[in-house]
Tab-separated table of C-alpha atoms in Angstrom:
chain	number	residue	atom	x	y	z
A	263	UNK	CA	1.778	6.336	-0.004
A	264	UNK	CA	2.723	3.746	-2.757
A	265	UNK	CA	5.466	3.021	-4.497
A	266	UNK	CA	7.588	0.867	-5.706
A	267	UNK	CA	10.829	-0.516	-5.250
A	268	UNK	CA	13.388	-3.335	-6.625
A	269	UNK	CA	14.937	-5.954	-3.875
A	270	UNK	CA	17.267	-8.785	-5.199
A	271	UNK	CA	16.025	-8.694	-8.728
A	272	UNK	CA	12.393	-8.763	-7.839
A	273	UNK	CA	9.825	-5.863	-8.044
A	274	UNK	CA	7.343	-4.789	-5.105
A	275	UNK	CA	4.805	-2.370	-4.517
A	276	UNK	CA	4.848	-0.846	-1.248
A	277	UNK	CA	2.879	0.899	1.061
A	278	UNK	CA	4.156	3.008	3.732
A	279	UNK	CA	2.380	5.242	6.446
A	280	UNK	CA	5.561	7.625	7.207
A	281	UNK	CA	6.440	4.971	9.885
A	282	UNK	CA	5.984	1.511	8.844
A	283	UNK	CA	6.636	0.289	5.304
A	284	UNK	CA	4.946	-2.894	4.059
A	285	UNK	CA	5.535	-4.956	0.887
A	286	UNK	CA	2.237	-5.115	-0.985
A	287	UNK	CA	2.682	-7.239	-3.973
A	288	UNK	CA	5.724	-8.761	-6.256
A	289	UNK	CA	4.796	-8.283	-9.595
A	290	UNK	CA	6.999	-9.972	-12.216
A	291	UNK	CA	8.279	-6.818	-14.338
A	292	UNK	CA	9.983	-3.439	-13.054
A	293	UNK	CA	7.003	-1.116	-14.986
A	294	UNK	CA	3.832	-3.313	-14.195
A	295	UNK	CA	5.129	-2.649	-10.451
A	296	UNK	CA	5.782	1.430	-10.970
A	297	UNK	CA	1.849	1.190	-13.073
A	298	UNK	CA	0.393	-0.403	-9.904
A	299	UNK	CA	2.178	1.620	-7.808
A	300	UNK	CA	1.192	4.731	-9.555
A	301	UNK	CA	-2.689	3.510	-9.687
A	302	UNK	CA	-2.922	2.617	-6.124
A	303	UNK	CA	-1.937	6.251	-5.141
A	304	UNK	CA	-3.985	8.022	-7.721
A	305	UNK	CA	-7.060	6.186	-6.554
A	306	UNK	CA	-5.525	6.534	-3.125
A	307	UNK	CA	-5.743	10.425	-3.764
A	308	UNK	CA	-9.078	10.871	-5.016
A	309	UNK	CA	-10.639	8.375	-2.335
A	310	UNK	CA	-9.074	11.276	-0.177
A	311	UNK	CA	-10.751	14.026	-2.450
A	312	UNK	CA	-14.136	12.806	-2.520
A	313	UNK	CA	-14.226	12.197	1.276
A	314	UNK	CA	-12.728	15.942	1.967
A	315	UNK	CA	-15.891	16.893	-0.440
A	316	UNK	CA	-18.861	14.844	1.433
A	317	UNK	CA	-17.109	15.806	4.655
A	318	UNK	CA	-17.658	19.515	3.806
A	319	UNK	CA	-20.994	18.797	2.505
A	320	UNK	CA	-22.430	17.108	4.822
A	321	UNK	CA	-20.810	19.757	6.993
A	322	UNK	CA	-22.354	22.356	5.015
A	323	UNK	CA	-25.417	21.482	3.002
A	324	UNK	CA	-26.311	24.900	1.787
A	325	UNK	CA	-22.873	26.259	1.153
A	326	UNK	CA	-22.879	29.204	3.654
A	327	UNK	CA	-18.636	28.622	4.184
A	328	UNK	CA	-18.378	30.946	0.971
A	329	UNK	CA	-20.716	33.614	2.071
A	330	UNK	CA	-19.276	34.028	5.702
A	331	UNK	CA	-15.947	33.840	4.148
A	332	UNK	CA	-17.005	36.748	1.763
A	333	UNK	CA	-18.111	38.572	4.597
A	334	UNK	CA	-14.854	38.171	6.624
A	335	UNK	CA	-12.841	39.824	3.957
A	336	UNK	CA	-15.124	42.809	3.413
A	337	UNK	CA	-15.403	43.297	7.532
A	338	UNK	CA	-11.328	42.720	6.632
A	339	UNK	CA	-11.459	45.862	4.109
A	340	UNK	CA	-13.776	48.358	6.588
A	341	UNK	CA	-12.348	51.788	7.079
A	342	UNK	CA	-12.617	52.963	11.233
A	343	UNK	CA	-15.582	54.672	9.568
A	344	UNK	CA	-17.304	52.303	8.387
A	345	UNK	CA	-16.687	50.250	11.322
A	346	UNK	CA	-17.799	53.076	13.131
A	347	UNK	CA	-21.011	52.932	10.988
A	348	UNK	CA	-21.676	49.139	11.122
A	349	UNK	CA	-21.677	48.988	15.143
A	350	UNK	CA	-24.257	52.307	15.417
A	351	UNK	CA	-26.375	50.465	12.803
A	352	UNK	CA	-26.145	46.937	14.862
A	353	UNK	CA	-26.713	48.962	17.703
A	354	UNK	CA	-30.232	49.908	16.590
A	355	UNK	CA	-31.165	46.427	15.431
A	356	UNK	CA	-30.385	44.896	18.483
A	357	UNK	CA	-32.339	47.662	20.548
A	358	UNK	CA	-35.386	47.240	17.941
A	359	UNK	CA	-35.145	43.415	18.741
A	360	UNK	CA	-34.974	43.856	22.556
A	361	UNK	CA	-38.000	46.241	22.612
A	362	UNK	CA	-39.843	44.000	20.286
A	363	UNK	CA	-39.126	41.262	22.900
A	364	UNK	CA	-40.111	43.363	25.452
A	365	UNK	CA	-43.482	44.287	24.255
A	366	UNK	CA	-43.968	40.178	23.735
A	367	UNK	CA	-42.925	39.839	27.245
A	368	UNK	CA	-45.174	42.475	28.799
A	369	UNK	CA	-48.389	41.520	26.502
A	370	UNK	CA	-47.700	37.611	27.967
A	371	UNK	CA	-47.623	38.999	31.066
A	372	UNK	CA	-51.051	40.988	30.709
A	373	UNK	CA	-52.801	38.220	29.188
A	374	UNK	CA	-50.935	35.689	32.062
A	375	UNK	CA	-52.783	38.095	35.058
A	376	UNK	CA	-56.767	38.534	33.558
């Protein structure tokens, strides 16, 4: 964080991590110092933006954090029912998948023993 402060009549920006505070720079007027100070942490903050934003898209390229979040909050709003529903219909997919594996399997197999 910047900002800045006055110590026996001169002006400083300052820099400070939440542990350690460091004089910057002694400027020679009271509002070039809170200016600098001020511009330092806005471009402090949006450095800090703009990595947030290529961290998440580098993180996700095609933007699929929105659509699994949109699909946590409608499995959030599901009735027992429709919970109910969901799993049965799941259920069937995954046994269609399985025998579909199983047919690949056993045709391998056939063509593995001629």
């Amino acid at each position: 964080m910047y900002f800045s402060v006055i110590r026996n009549n001169r002006f400083f920006v300052i820099v400070a991590d939440g542990v350690v505070e460091t004089e910057l720079i002694e400027l020679p007027t009271e509002e070039l110092s809170d200016q600098v100070a001020y511009l330092l942490q806005l471009a402090w903050n949006e450095g800090e933006l703009w990595g947030k934003e290529t961290q998440r898209k580098e993180m996700d390229p095609l933007g699929y954090s929105k659509v699994i979040s949109e699909a946590i909050l409608r499995m959030k709003s599901l009735t027992h029912d429709e919970i109910n529903a969901e799993s049965e219909f799941n259920e069937k997919r995954i046994d269609e998948y399985n025998r579909q594996v199983m047919v690949q399997v056993l045709s391998w197999k056939s063509t593995e023993n001629q």
